[in-house]
Amino acid sequence: MLRSRPAALTVLLFAIFASAAAHAQTALVGGTLVRPAQGDTLAGATVVVEPSGRIAAVGPSDEIDVPAGAERLDARGQYVMPGLIDSHVHFFQSGGLYTRPDALDLRFAKPYEQELSDIKARLPATLRRYLASGITGVVDAGGPRWNLDVRAQAEQMAQAPRVGVAGPLISSVARPKLDLGDPPILKVETPREAREVARRQAEARFDIIKIWYIVGQGQTPADFRPVAEAAIETAHEAGLPAAVHATELETARAAVEAGADVLVHSVFDQPVDEAFTQLLVENNVIYIPTIMVRERYGEVFAGAYEPTEAAKHLGNEQVLASLDDLGTEVPADSLPQRMRAALGRDVAPDAIPPSQTAISNLRALHDAGVRVAAGTDAGNIGTPHGPSLFYEMQLMQQAGLSPMEVLETATRGGAALMERAGAPNADALGRLQAGAPADLVVLRENPLDDLTNAATATHVIRGGRVFDASELIGAAKR
Ligand SMILES: [Zn+2]
């Protein structure tokens, strides 16, 4: 008896380890693959996902052997797609009414300290909301130094997207109302100072250097250019990409001539010209249109904000509720005159249309072969974390991109940004192929019929682990 005990234990242990390994492997069987990187679909397909976080095999179901003991997920009638990437978010902002006292100062109604502590307390839930939305990667385009903690938290949690972060914005203007000791925006006045700030950010291991290229009244883009150039040069010396906020054609041109790798907004003021388009193509610039955020600010300030169905389902309830506070919780007579005037008028929700210039510029740049990545500026007032990407994708379709092309910008486009930012194996991210990272989403409805169907995730696979989307949203609400 005593002798047989170790043998029995060995058999038992073997069984435990064998079953643990088998359970970690998953096969999505019978679904229709949507492959934006290839621009096609494949019906009746199987994807085998490794516990190591890679796709082991993908192809027609009759050609793919499902390994014995793999967990099978019946995907018949469903759509399997690479996980989405939102290339432009800000975790230091909630998306609610009180999150930008520099734009709308309501600190008398809610102290900014309280807003920031709510945002930090809610961070794990915010990360889960992204994943529940089928968004398996996000890039924070600038914020306080605690953005590094956001990335660390996401790396520790299983239920989180992969996160890339920029640090405090190297800016032509100051925003003192946002400075509670760890400012998201730093006014930088000399090239020497820009080099110093960018160097320190690279040493702190931020993924991207971000520049806020704001041209004030009476200024020209040439005024800030030496500072931008110094920051971009320093970023490149450290092997990091430089992302620039520049929303006018001449500012964006100056930024790209200075070496910018990424433009995080559309050109809003006028149509792009041939020289600018060629400059973006030749410099391999990633263009993030970020169309929706301006419209949403306008709607909230006009008392005309209506959340989308996806936002109601996937967004944070308190954040969305705060967007109705103007004129109720926040008395109308405490608001700036222009807002009181807007609230007095009965502004219809469609009264603030998305920028047609931004939309036609997206079409022109995409047609010319510029690399486009979908991004929302989530966190800004009226643009909640998680579901906003679906609305942005609809606006991109209005520009004339096909649903498949839009999905390409929200998968491979974001992957191109993550690759520049040094994310491991990002070159295969957003591809449904063996060896690629197993970041996937299973959708109930076909996103190619209607891009709002991209919001119908039933399961989300992140790094080879399978999550039920409704459990994720349930966990985010607890
Ligand atoms: Zn932004």
Tab-separated table of C-alpha atoms and ligand atoms in Angstrom:
chain	number	residue	atom	x	y	z
A	1	MET	CA	0.000	0.000	0.000
A	2	LEU	CA	2.641	2.448	0.980
A	3	ARG	CA	4.525	1.810	-2.238
A	4	SER	CA	1.548	2.372	-4.483
A	5	ARG	CA	0.786	5.753	-2.978
A	6	PRO	CA	3.427	7.773	-4.831
A	7	ALA	CA	2.392	6.129	-8.097
A	8	ALA	CA	-1.253	6.975	-7.490
A	9	LEU	CA	-0.257	10.526	-6.651
A	10	THR	CA	1.746	10.780	-9.863
A	11	VAL	CA	-1.235	9.577	-11.896
A	12	LEU	CA	-3.503	12.027	-10.101
A	13	LEU	CA	-1.129	14.944	-10.648
A	14	PHE	CA	-0.720	14.016	-14.295
A	15	ALA	CA	-4.496	13.995	-14.687
A	16	ILE	CA	-4.791	17.414	-13.060
A	17	PHE	CA	-2.089	18.982	-15.243
A	18	ALA	CA	-3.363	17.305	-18.394
A	19	SER	CA	-6.877	18.567	-17.776
A	20	ALA	CA	-5.651	22.075	-16.926
A	21	ALA	CA	-3.740	22.225	-20.206
A	22	ALA	CA	-6.661	20.865	-22.197
A	23	HIS	CA	-9.084	23.360	-20.676
A	24	ALA	CA	-6.870	26.265	-21.547
A	25	GLN	CA	-6.996	25.442	-25.270
A	26	THR	CA	-10.133	26.659	-27.030
A	27	ALA	CA	-11.642	25.991	-30.445
A	28	LEU	CA	-14.173	28.432	-31.935
A	29	VAL	CA	-16.028	26.143	-34.305
A	30	GLY	CA	-18.241	26.871	-37.312
A	31	GLY	CA	-18.335	30.666	-37.324
A	32	THR	CA	-17.828	33.090	-40.208
A	33	LEU	CA	-14.423	34.744	-40.060
A	34	VAL	CA	-14.324	38.460	-40.823
A	35	ARG	CA	-10.763	39.230	-41.934
A	36	PRO	CA	-10.279	42.986	-42.369
A	37	ALA	CA	-6.528	42.582	-42.991
A	38	GLN	CA	-7.350	40.474	-46.053
A	39	GLY	CA	-10.625	42.202	-46.837
A	40	ASP	CA	-12.608	38.973	-46.990
A	41	THR	CA	-14.749	36.528	-45.025
A	42	LEU	CA	-14.622	32.752	-44.572
A	43	ALA	CA	-17.768	30.861	-43.575
A	44	GLY	CA	-17.733	27.568	-41.677
A	45	ALA	CA	-14.349	28.157	-40.090
A	46	THR	CA	-12.526	27.004	-36.972
A	47	VAL	CA	-10.016	28.948	-34.898
A	48	VAL	CA	-7.884	27.114	-32.333
A	49	VAL	CA	-6.543	29.331	-29.577
A	50	GLU	CA	-3.522	28.413	-27.451
A	51	PRO	CA	-3.316	29.097	-23.730
A	52	SER	CA	-0.013	30.828	-24.515
A	53	GLY	CA	-2.087	33.586	-26.110
A	54	ARG	CA	-1.520	32.744	-29.768
A	55	ILE	CA	-3.759	31.489	-32.546
A	56	ALA	CA	-2.629	27.874	-33.132
A	57	ALA	CA	-4.612	27.188	-36.276
A	58	VAL	CA	-7.308	28.833	-38.381
A	59	GLY	CA	-9.131	27.755	-41.532
A	60	PRO	CA	-12.133	25.865	-42.931
A	61	SER	CA	-13.559	23.558	-40.238
A	62	ASP	CA	-12.991	20.415	-42.353
A	63	GLU	CA	-9.264	21.221	-42.593
A	64	ILE	CA	-8.609	22.087	-38.957
A	65	ASP	CA	-8.159	19.369	-36.339
A	66	VAL	CA	-9.606	20.389	-33.024
A	67	PRO	CA	-7.130	19.005	-30.455
A	68	ALA	CA	-8.531	16.320	-28.162
A	69	GLY	CA	-9.653	17.881	-24.909
A	70	ALA	CA	-9.878	21.414	-26.280
A	71	GLU	CA	-12.800	23.425	-25.017
A	72	ARG	CA	-15.229	23.853	-27.913
A	73	LEU	CA	-17.201	27.032	-28.411
A	74	ASP	CA	-19.968	26.696	-30.959
A	75	ALA	CA	-19.713	29.771	-33.196
A	76	ARG	CA	-22.188	28.639	-35.863
A	77	GLY	CA	-24.286	31.590	-37.052
A	78	GLN	CA	-21.807	33.993	-35.468
A	79	TYR	CA	-18.927	36.149	-36.690
A	80	VAL	CA	-15.337	35.891	-35.494
A	81	MET	CA	-13.157	38.947	-35.952
A	82	PRO	CA	-9.877	40.285	-34.586
A	83	GLY	CA	-10.405	42.336	-31.419
A	84	LEU	CA	-10.951	46.057	-32.017
A	85	ILE	CA	-8.410	48.735	-31.106
A	86	ASP	CA	-9.317	52.290	-30.055
A	87	SER	CA	-6.195	54.263	-30.959
A	88	HIS	CA	-7.118	57.467	-29.116
A	89	VAL	CA	-8.404	57.511	-25.540
A	90	HIS	CA	-7.576	59.349	-22.292
A	91	PHE	CA	-7.930	57.432	-19.053
A	92	PHE	CA	-7.620	60.570	-16.889
A	93	GLN	CA	-10.983	61.734	-18.238
A	94	SER	CA	-14.307	60.002	-17.502
A	95	GLY	CA	-16.380	61.064	-20.507
A	96	GLY	CA	-18.706	62.847	-18.058
A	97	LEU	CA	-19.666	66.487	-17.540
A	98	TYR	CA	-17.111	67.342	-14.819
A	99	THR	CA	-14.007	65.921	-16.446
A	100	ARG	CA	-12.605	68.993	-18.224
A	101	PRO	CA	-12.812	72.020	-15.924
A	102	ASP	CA	-10.534	73.840	-18.390
A	103	ALA	CA	-13.285	73.570	-21.043
A	104	LEU	CA	-16.334	73.857	-18.770
A	105	ASP	CA	-15.613	74.877	-15.183
A	106	LEU	CA	-18.205	73.194	-12.966
A	107	ARG	CA	-15.899	72.676	-9.987
A	108	PHE	CA	-18.500	74.404	-7.797
A	109	ALA	CA	-20.828	71.462	-8.539
A	110	LYS	CA	-18.203	68.708	-8.356
A	111	PRO	CA	-14.611	69.306	-7.203
A	112	TYR	CA	-12.033	68.137	-9.741
A	113	GLU	CA	-10.282	66.168	-6.950
A	114	GLN	CA	-13.494	64.138	-6.574
A	115	GLU	CA	-13.743	63.591	-10.344
A	116	LEU	CA	-10.170	62.272	-10.502
A	117	SER	CA	-10.604	59.977	-7.503
A	118	ASP	CA	-13.826	58.569	-9.038
A	119	ILE	CA	-11.937	57.930	-12.296
A	120	LYS	CA	-9.140	56.078	-10.485
A	121	ALA	CA	-11.555	54.017	-8.367
A	122	ARG	CA	-13.463	53.007	-11.482
A	123	LEU	CA	-10.402	52.060	-13.555
A	124	PRO	CA	-10.749	48.228	-13.326
A	125	ALA	CA	-14.400	48.558	-14.394
A	126	THR	CA	-13.421	50.895	-17.244
A	127	LEU	CA	-10.908	48.331	-18.503
A	128	ARG	CA	-13.616	45.623	-18.329
A	129	ARG	CA	-16.022	47.829	-20.288
A	130	TYR	CA	-13.482	48.054	-23.106
A	131	LEU	CA	-13.104	44.302	-23.190
A	132	ALA	CA	-16.896	43.767	-23.005
A	133	SER	CA	-17.131	46.064	-26.057
A	134	GLY	CA	-14.848	43.718	-28.011
A	135	ILE	CA	-12.009	46.246	-27.757
A	136	THR	CA	-8.865	44.277	-26.944
A	137	GLY	CA	-6.396	47.150	-27.374
A	138	VAL	CA	-6.413	50.863	-26.516
A	139	VAL	CA	-3.837	53.624	-26.817
A	140	ASP	CA	-3.924	56.479	-24.322
A	141	ALA	CA	-2.853	59.579	-26.228
A	142	GLY	CA	-1.612	61.508	-23.219
A	143	GLY	CA	-2.308	62.184	-19.566
A	144	PRO	CA	-0.739	62.410	-16.115
A	145	ARG	CA	2.231	60.284	-15.101
A	146	TRP	CA	-0.182	57.857	-13.433
A	147	ASN	CA	-0.981	56.653	-16.957
A	148	LEU	CA	1.921	54.294	-16.190
A	149	ASP	CA	-0.204	52.838	-13.357
A	150	VAL	CA	-3.098	52.409	-15.789
A	151	ARG	CA	-0.895	50.319	-18.081
A	152	ALA	CA	0.450	48.311	-15.110
A	153	GLN	CA	-3.083	47.660	-13.852
A	154	ALA	CA	-4.177	46.460	-17.299
A	155	GLU	CA	-1.179	44.123	-17.466
A	156	GLN	CA	-2.052	42.641	-14.064
A	157	MET	CA	-5.724	42.093	-14.827
A	158	ALA	CA	-6.855	39.271	-17.075
A	159	GLN	CA	-10.051	41.166	-17.934
A	160	ALA	CA	-8.432	44.141	-19.643
A	161	PRO	CA	-7.331	45.233	-23.100
A	162	ARG	CA	-3.657	45.677	-23.942
A	163	VAL	CA	-2.821	49.309	-23.194
A	164	GLY	CA	-0.218	51.666	-24.654
A	165	VAL	CA	0.313	55.059	-22.983
A	166	ALA	CA	1.668	58.494	-23.733
A	167	GLY	CA	2.724	60.738	-20.865
A	168	PRO	CA	1.934	64.387	-20.122
A	169	LEU	CA	1.357	66.430	-23.261
A	170	ILE	CA	4.226	68.658	-24.354
A	171	SER	CA	2.103	71.702	-25.065
A	172	SER	CA	2.140	75.235	-26.418
A	173	VAL	CA	-0.503	76.242	-23.852
A	174	ALA	CA	-1.003	75.678	-20.109
A	175	ARG	CA	-4.074	74.143	-18.479
A	176	PRO	CA	-3.626	74.993	-14.768
A	177	LYS	CA	-7.139	73.856	-13.785
A	178	LEU	CA	-6.110	70.264	-14.589
A	179	ASP	CA	-2.964	70.421	-12.439
A	180	LEU	CA	-3.472	68.737	-9.069
A	181	GLY	CA	0.220	67.830	-8.724
A	182	ASP	CA	0.478	65.369	-11.634
A	183	PRO	CA	-0.516	67.544	-14.592
A	184	PRO	CA	-1.674	65.950	-17.859
A	185	ILE	CA	-0.528	68.960	-19.890
A	186	LEU	CA	2.862	70.711	-19.594
A	187	LYS	CA	3.443	74.087	-21.180
A	188	VAL	CA	6.911	73.905	-22.756
A	189	GLU	CA	8.515	77.049	-24.123
A	190	THR	CA	12.007	76.138	-25.318
A	191	PRO	CA	13.519	73.323	-27.392
A	192	ARG	CA	15.911	72.598	-24.536
A	193	GLU	CA	13.025	72.097	-22.108
A	194	ALA	CA	11.200	69.942	-24.686
A	195	ARG	CA	14.232	67.654	-24.980
A	196	GLU	CA	14.458	67.352	-21.220
A	197	VAL	CA	10.743	66.508	-20.787
A	198	ALA	CA	10.721	64.003	-23.667
A	199	ARG	CA	13.919	62.348	-22.411
A	200	ARG	CA	12.466	61.937	-18.899
A	201	GLN	CA	9.268	60.465	-20.347
A	202	ALA	CA	11.243	57.959	-22.414
A	203	GLU	CA	13.242	56.973	-19.310
A	204	ALA	CA	9.976	56.493	-17.402
A	205	ARG	CA	9.001	54.020	-20.158
A	206	PHE	CA	6.051	55.759	-21.716
A	207	ASP	CA	5.234	54.218	-25.109
A	208	ILE	CA	4.590	57.418	-27.053
A	209	ILE	CA	5.586	61.093	-26.789
A	210	LYS	CA	2.562	63.373	-27.252
A	211	ILE	CA	2.624	66.971	-28.408
A	212	TRP	CA	-0.247	69.453	-28.095
A	213	TYR	CA	0.300	71.845	-30.998
A	214	ILE	CA	-2.235	74.597	-30.264
A	215	VAL	CA	-1.920	77.789	-32.300
A	216	GLY	CA	-3.413	80.719	-30.393
A	217	GLN	CA	-4.798	83.980	-31.737
A	218	GLY	CA	-2.094	86.108	-33.298
A	219	GLN	CA	0.264	83.121	-33.543
A	220	THR	CA	1.391	81.002	-36.480
A	221	PRO	CA	2.376	77.310	-36.547
A	222	ALA	CA	6.018	78.435	-36.959
A	223	ASP	CA	6.060	79.810	-33.387
A	224	PHE	CA	5.902	76.429	-31.601
A	225	ARG	CA	7.658	74.430	-34.296
A	226	PRO	CA	11.184	74.491	-32.775
A	227	VAL	CA	9.756	73.086	-29.521
A	228	ALA	CA	7.763	70.400	-31.352
A	229	GLU	CA	10.785	69.503	-33.457
A	230	ALA	CA	13.019	69.103	-30.394
A	231	ALA	CA	10.453	66.867	-28.656
A	232	ILE	CA	10.008	64.730	-31.789
A	233	GLU	CA	13.769	64.364	-32.317
A	234	THR	CA	14.226	63.278	-28.716
A	235	ALA	CA	11.367	60.773	-29.031
A	236	HIS	CA	12.992	59.287	-32.129
A	237	GLU	CA	16.406	59.080	-30.444
A	238	ALA	CA	14.710	57.012	-27.719
A	239	GLY	CA	12.985	54.825	-30.328
A	240	LEU	CA	9.523	56.182	-29.550
A	241	PRO	CA	6.894	57.531	-31.934
A	242	ALA	CA	5.681	61.120	-31.618
A	243	ALA	CA	1.934	61.754	-31.777
A	244	VAL	CA	0.681	65.265	-32.390
A	245	HIS	CA	-2.617	67.058	-31.814
A	246	ALA	CA	-2.793	69.514	-34.723
A	247	THR	CA	-6.248	70.218	-36.113
A	248	GLU	CA	-5.595	72.862	-38.772
A	249	LEU	CA	-4.028	72.032	-42.136
A	250	GLU	CA	-0.995	74.303	-41.691
A	251	THR	CA	-0.387	73.111	-38.122
A	252	ALA	CA	-0.654	69.465	-39.153
A	253	ARG	CA	1.702	70.129	-42.079
A	254	ALA	CA	4.238	71.771	-39.753
A	255	ALA	CA	3.957	68.827	-37.341
A	256	VAL	CA	4.595	66.223	-40.037
A	257	GLU	CA	7.444	68.269	-41.534
A	258	ALA	CA	8.897	68.320	-38.013
A	259	GLY	CA	8.795	64.499	-38.003
A	260	ALA	CA	5.452	63.562	-36.402
A	261	ASP	CA	4.616	59.862	-36.750
A	262	VAL	CA	0.961	60.125	-35.764
A	263	LEU	CA	-1.735	62.780	-36.166
A	264	VAL	CA	-4.379	62.130	-33.516
A	265	HIS	CA	-7.095	64.329	-35.059
A	266	SER	CA	-8.562	65.183	-38.429
A	267	VAL	CA	-7.683	68.333	-40.269
A	268	PHE	CA	-10.878	70.258	-39.507
A	269	ASP	CA	-10.381	73.743	-40.941
A	270	GLN	CA	-10.039	73.150	-44.691
A	271	PRO	CA	-9.675	70.444	-47.341
A	272	VAL	CA	-6.309	68.704	-47.400
A	273	ASP	CA	-4.172	69.380	-50.485
A	274	GLU	CA	-2.049	67.127	-52.658
A	275	ALA	CA	1.263	68.157	-51.073
A	276	PHE	CA	-0.023	67.385	-47.566
A	277	THR	CA	-1.440	64.034	-48.674
A	278	GLN	CA	1.869	63.051	-50.274
A	279	LEU	CA	3.749	64.155	-47.161
A	280	LEU	CA	1.645	61.759	-45.049
A	281	VAL	CA	2.122	58.889	-47.505
A	282	GLU	CA	5.889	59.415	-47.832
A	283	ASN	CA	6.424	59.741	-44.089
A	284	ASN	CA	4.215	56.741	-43.343
A	285	VAL	CA	2.155	58.858	-40.926
A	286	ILE	CA	-0.711	57.229	-39.028
A	287	TYR	CA	-3.809	59.444	-39.303
A	288	ILE	CA	-6.440	59.056	-36.571
A	289	PRO	CA	-9.560	60.941	-37.759
A	290	THR	CA	-11.170	61.262	-34.273
A	291	ILE	CA	-14.313	62.809	-35.751
A	292	MET	CA	-17.022	62.292	-33.112
A	293	VAL	CA	-15.568	64.103	-30.122
A	294	ARG	CA	-16.308	67.658	-31.315
A	295	GLU	CA	-19.893	66.817	-32.156
A	296	ARG	CA	-20.371	65.256	-28.716
A	297	TYR	CA	-18.984	68.280	-26.866
A	298	GLY	CA	-21.376	70.443	-28.869
A	299	GLU	CA	-24.372	68.227	-28.147
A	300	VAL	CA	-23.703	68.078	-24.411
A	301	PHE	CA	-23.207	71.832	-24.174
A	302	ALA	CA	-26.412	72.379	-26.144
A	303	GLY	CA	-28.388	70.015	-23.897
A	304	ALA	CA	-28.949	67.788	-26.924
A	305	TYR	CA	-26.859	64.731	-26.053
A	306	GLU	CA	-28.444	61.318	-26.664
A	307	PRO	CA	-26.401	58.201	-25.855
A	308	THR	CA	-26.319	55.472	-28.500
A	309	GLU	CA	-27.833	52.059	-27.699
A	310	ALA	CA	-24.300	50.685	-27.341
A	311	ALA	CA	-23.415	53.469	-24.889
A	312	LYS	CA	-26.511	52.699	-22.785
A	313	HIS	CA	-25.537	49.030	-22.648
A	314	LEU	CA	-21.766	49.290	-22.264
A	315	GLY	CA	-21.045	52.765	-20.878
A	316	ASN	CA	-20.796	53.820	-17.230
A	317	GLU	CA	-24.241	54.835	-15.900
A	318	GLN	CA	-23.070	57.689	-13.650
A	319	VAL	CA	-20.928	59.148	-16.398
A	320	LEU	CA	-23.845	59.110	-18.856
A	321	ALA	CA	-26.256	60.506	-16.242
A	322	SER	CA	-23.904	63.434	-15.573
A	323	LEU	CA	-24.275	64.525	-19.201
A	324	ASP	CA	-27.883	65.497	-18.394
A	325	ASP	CA	-26.872	67.647	-15.415
A	326	LEU	CA	-26.672	70.888	-17.386
A	327	GLY	CA	-29.730	72.935	-16.527
A	328	THR	CA	-30.811	70.527	-13.741
A	329	GLU	CA	-28.082	69.634	-11.225
A	330	VAL	CA	-26.102	72.562	-12.579
A	331	PRO	CA	-28.377	75.639	-12.478
A	332	ALA	CA	-28.635	77.425	-15.814
A	333	ASP	CA	-27.804	80.806	-14.277
A	334	SER	CA	-24.392	79.480	-13.168
A	335	LEU	CA	-23.372	78.675	-16.727
A	336	PRO	CA	-21.451	80.842	-19.166
A	337	GLN	CA	-23.701	83.036	-21.303
A	338	ARG	CA	-23.154	81.132	-24.549
A	339	MET	CA	-24.259	77.912	-22.867
A	340	ARG	CA	-27.285	79.519	-21.238
A	341	ALA	CA	-28.267	80.745	-24.685
A	342	ALA	CA	-27.854	77.270	-26.146
A	343	LEU	CA	-29.922	75.693	-23.360
A	344	GLY	CA	-32.649	78.308	-23.830
A	345	ARG	CA	-33.050	77.321	-27.451
A	346	ASP	CA	-34.602	73.949	-28.027
A	347	VAL	CA	-31.704	72.478	-29.957
A	348	ALA	CA	-32.535	69.262	-31.767
A	349	PRO	CA	-30.013	66.404	-31.435
A	350	ASP	CA	-29.133	66.664	-35.112
A	351	ALA	CA	-28.425	70.368	-34.806
A	352	ILE	CA	-24.693	69.773	-34.349
A	353	PRO	CA	-23.608	67.725	-37.335
A	354	PRO	CA	-20.232	66.003	-37.518
A	355	SER	CA	-17.607	68.017	-39.370
A	356	GLN	CA	-18.057	67.531	-43.105
A	357	THR	CA	-14.516	68.793	-43.677
A	358	ALA	CA	-13.129	66.089	-41.399
A	359	ILE	CA	-15.258	63.478	-43.153
A	360	SER	CA	-14.213	64.476	-46.669
A	361	ASN	CA	-10.557	64.749	-45.609
A	362	LEU	CA	-10.707	61.188	-44.268
A	363	ARG	CA	-12.026	59.991	-47.614
A	364	ALA	CA	-9.286	61.789	-49.563
A	365	LEU	CA	-6.448	60.588	-47.334
A	366	HIS	CA	-7.708	56.993	-47.157
A	367	ASP	CA	-8.142	56.884	-50.956
A	368	ALA	CA	-4.552	58.131	-51.373
A	369	GLY	CA	-3.240	55.259	-49.257
A	370	VAL	CA	-2.581	57.035	-45.961
A	371	ARG	CA	-2.528	54.619	-42.999
A	372	VAL	CA	-5.681	55.340	-40.965
A	373	ALA	CA	-6.365	54.133	-37.407
A	374	ALA	CA	-9.785	54.475	-35.761
A	375	GLY	CA	-9.881	56.438	-32.506
A	376	THR	CA	-12.464	58.276	-30.427
A	377	ASP	CA	-10.790	60.589	-27.870
A	378	ALA	CA	-12.826	58.650	-25.283
A	379	GLY	CA	-12.827	60.279	-21.890
A	380	ASN	CA	-13.725	63.695	-23.279
A	381	ILE	CA	-17.128	65.123	-22.372
A	382	GLY	CA	-19.829	63.080	-24.154
A	383	THR	CA	-17.435	60.360	-25.367
A	384	PRO	CA	-17.637	57.535	-22.799
A	385	HIS	CA	-15.024	54.821	-22.475
A	386	GLY	CA	-15.830	51.557	-24.289
A	387	PRO	CA	-18.763	51.894	-26.690
A	388	SER	CA	-17.765	55.169	-28.396
A	389	LEU	CA	-15.738	53.385	-31.068
A	390	PHE	CA	-18.936	52.041	-32.660
A	391	TYR	CA	-20.258	55.552	-33.299
A	392	GLU	CA	-16.884	56.734	-34.612
A	393	MET	CA	-16.871	53.800	-37.039
A	394	GLN	CA	-20.301	54.864	-38.342
A	395	LEU	CA	-18.941	58.349	-39.062
A	396	MET	CA	-15.983	56.795	-40.871
A	397	GLN	CA	-18.442	54.863	-43.037
A	398	GLN	CA	-20.188	58.166	-43.828
A	399	ALA	CA	-16.856	59.257	-45.316
A	400	GLY	CA	-17.321	56.546	-47.929
A	401	LEU	CA	-15.176	53.799	-46.431
A	402	SER	CA	-16.789	50.357	-46.704
A	403	PRO	CA	-17.600	48.542	-43.436
A	404	MET	CA	-14.650	46.210	-44.136
A	405	GLU	CA	-12.325	49.193	-44.641
A	406	VAL	CA	-13.550	50.779	-41.418
A	407	LEU	CA	-12.949	47.517	-39.536
A	408	GLU	CA	-9.452	47.424	-41.015
A	409	THR	CA	-8.689	50.829	-39.507
A	410	ALA	CA	-10.047	49.601	-36.146
A	411	THR	CA	-7.930	46.427	-36.178
A	412	ARG	CA	-4.812	46.604	-38.359
A	413	GLY	CA	-4.728	50.408	-38.196
A	414	GLY	CA	-4.542	50.317	-34.411
A	415	ALA	CA	-2.052	47.455	-34.579
A	416	ALA	CA	0.240	49.635	-36.723
A	417	LEU	CA	0.176	52.261	-33.981
A	418	MET	CA	0.849	49.669	-31.270
A	419	GLU	CA	3.710	48.270	-33.329
A	420	ARG	CA	5.323	51.732	-33.565
A	421	ALA	CA	4.820	52.080	-29.816
A	422	GLY	CA	6.831	48.906	-29.281
A	423	ALA	CA	4.097	46.427	-28.327
A	424	PRO	CA	5.454	42.863	-28.680
A	425	ASN	CA	4.360	40.950	-31.794
A	426	ALA	CA	2.081	43.764	-32.871
A	427	ASP	CA	2.943	43.149	-36.532
A	428	ALA	CA	0.610	40.124	-36.453
A	429	LEU	CA	-1.968	41.811	-34.212
A	430	GLY	CA	-5.326	42.168	-35.921
A	431	ARG	CA	-4.691	39.238	-38.264
A	432	LEU	CA	-6.577	35.936	-38.207
A	433	GLN	CA	-3.596	33.662	-38.840
A	434	ALA	CA	-1.606	31.011	-37.003
A	435	GLY	CA	0.919	32.583	-34.666
A	436	ALA	CA	-0.932	35.908	-34.336
A	437	PRO	CA	-1.953	37.127	-30.860
A	438	ALA	CA	-5.260	35.519	-29.873
A	439	ASP	CA	-7.188	38.779	-29.355
A	440	LEU	CA	-10.568	38.042	-30.899
A	441	VAL	CA	-14.225	38.904	-30.664
A	442	VAL	CA	-17.243	36.691	-31.404
A	443	LEU	CA	-20.233	38.718	-32.640
A	444	ARG	CA	-23.884	37.689	-32.710
A	445	GLU	CA	-24.620	39.818	-35.799
A	446	ASN	CA	-22.709	40.547	-38.998
A	447	PRO	CA	-20.699	43.792	-38.695
A	448	LEU	CA	-20.430	44.017	-42.500
A	449	ASP	CA	-24.246	44.404	-42.743
A	450	ASP	CA	-24.222	47.258	-40.244
A	451	LEU	CA	-21.240	48.507	-38.252
A	452	THR	CA	-23.388	48.900	-35.132
A	453	ASN	CA	-23.406	45.079	-35.114
A	454	ALA	CA	-19.760	45.303	-34.002
A	455	ALA	CA	-21.313	46.038	-30.591
A	456	THR	CA	-22.945	42.572	-30.358
A	457	ALA	CA	-20.034	40.671	-28.788
A	458	THR	CA	-21.019	37.432	-27.065
A	459	HIS	CA	-17.439	36.387	-26.274
A	460	VAL	CA	-14.149	38.216	-26.208
A	461	ILE	CA	-10.814	36.406	-26.357
A	462	ARG	CA	-7.869	38.327	-24.954
A	463	GLY	CA	-4.415	36.751	-24.931
A	464	GLY	CA	-5.930	33.294	-25.463
A	465	ARG	CA	-8.420	33.566	-22.575
A	466	VAL	CA	-12.115	33.408	-23.350
A	467	PHE	CA	-14.530	35.791	-21.621
A	468	ASP	CA	-18.300	35.928	-21.776
A	469	ALA	CA	-19.171	39.518	-22.767
A	470	SER	CA	-22.247	39.723	-20.529
A	471	GLU	CA	-20.222	38.481	-17.543
A	472	LEU	CA	-17.634	41.163	-18.260
A	473	ILE	CA	-20.236	43.918	-18.290
A	474	GLY	CA	-21.846	42.423	-15.172
A	475	ALA	CA	-18.457	42.522	-13.406
A	476	ALA	CA	-17.918	46.132	-14.557
A	477	LYS	CA	-21.253	47.156	-12.996
A	478	ARG	CA	-20.554	45.547	-9.611
B	1	ZN	ZN	-7.067	63.312	-27.307
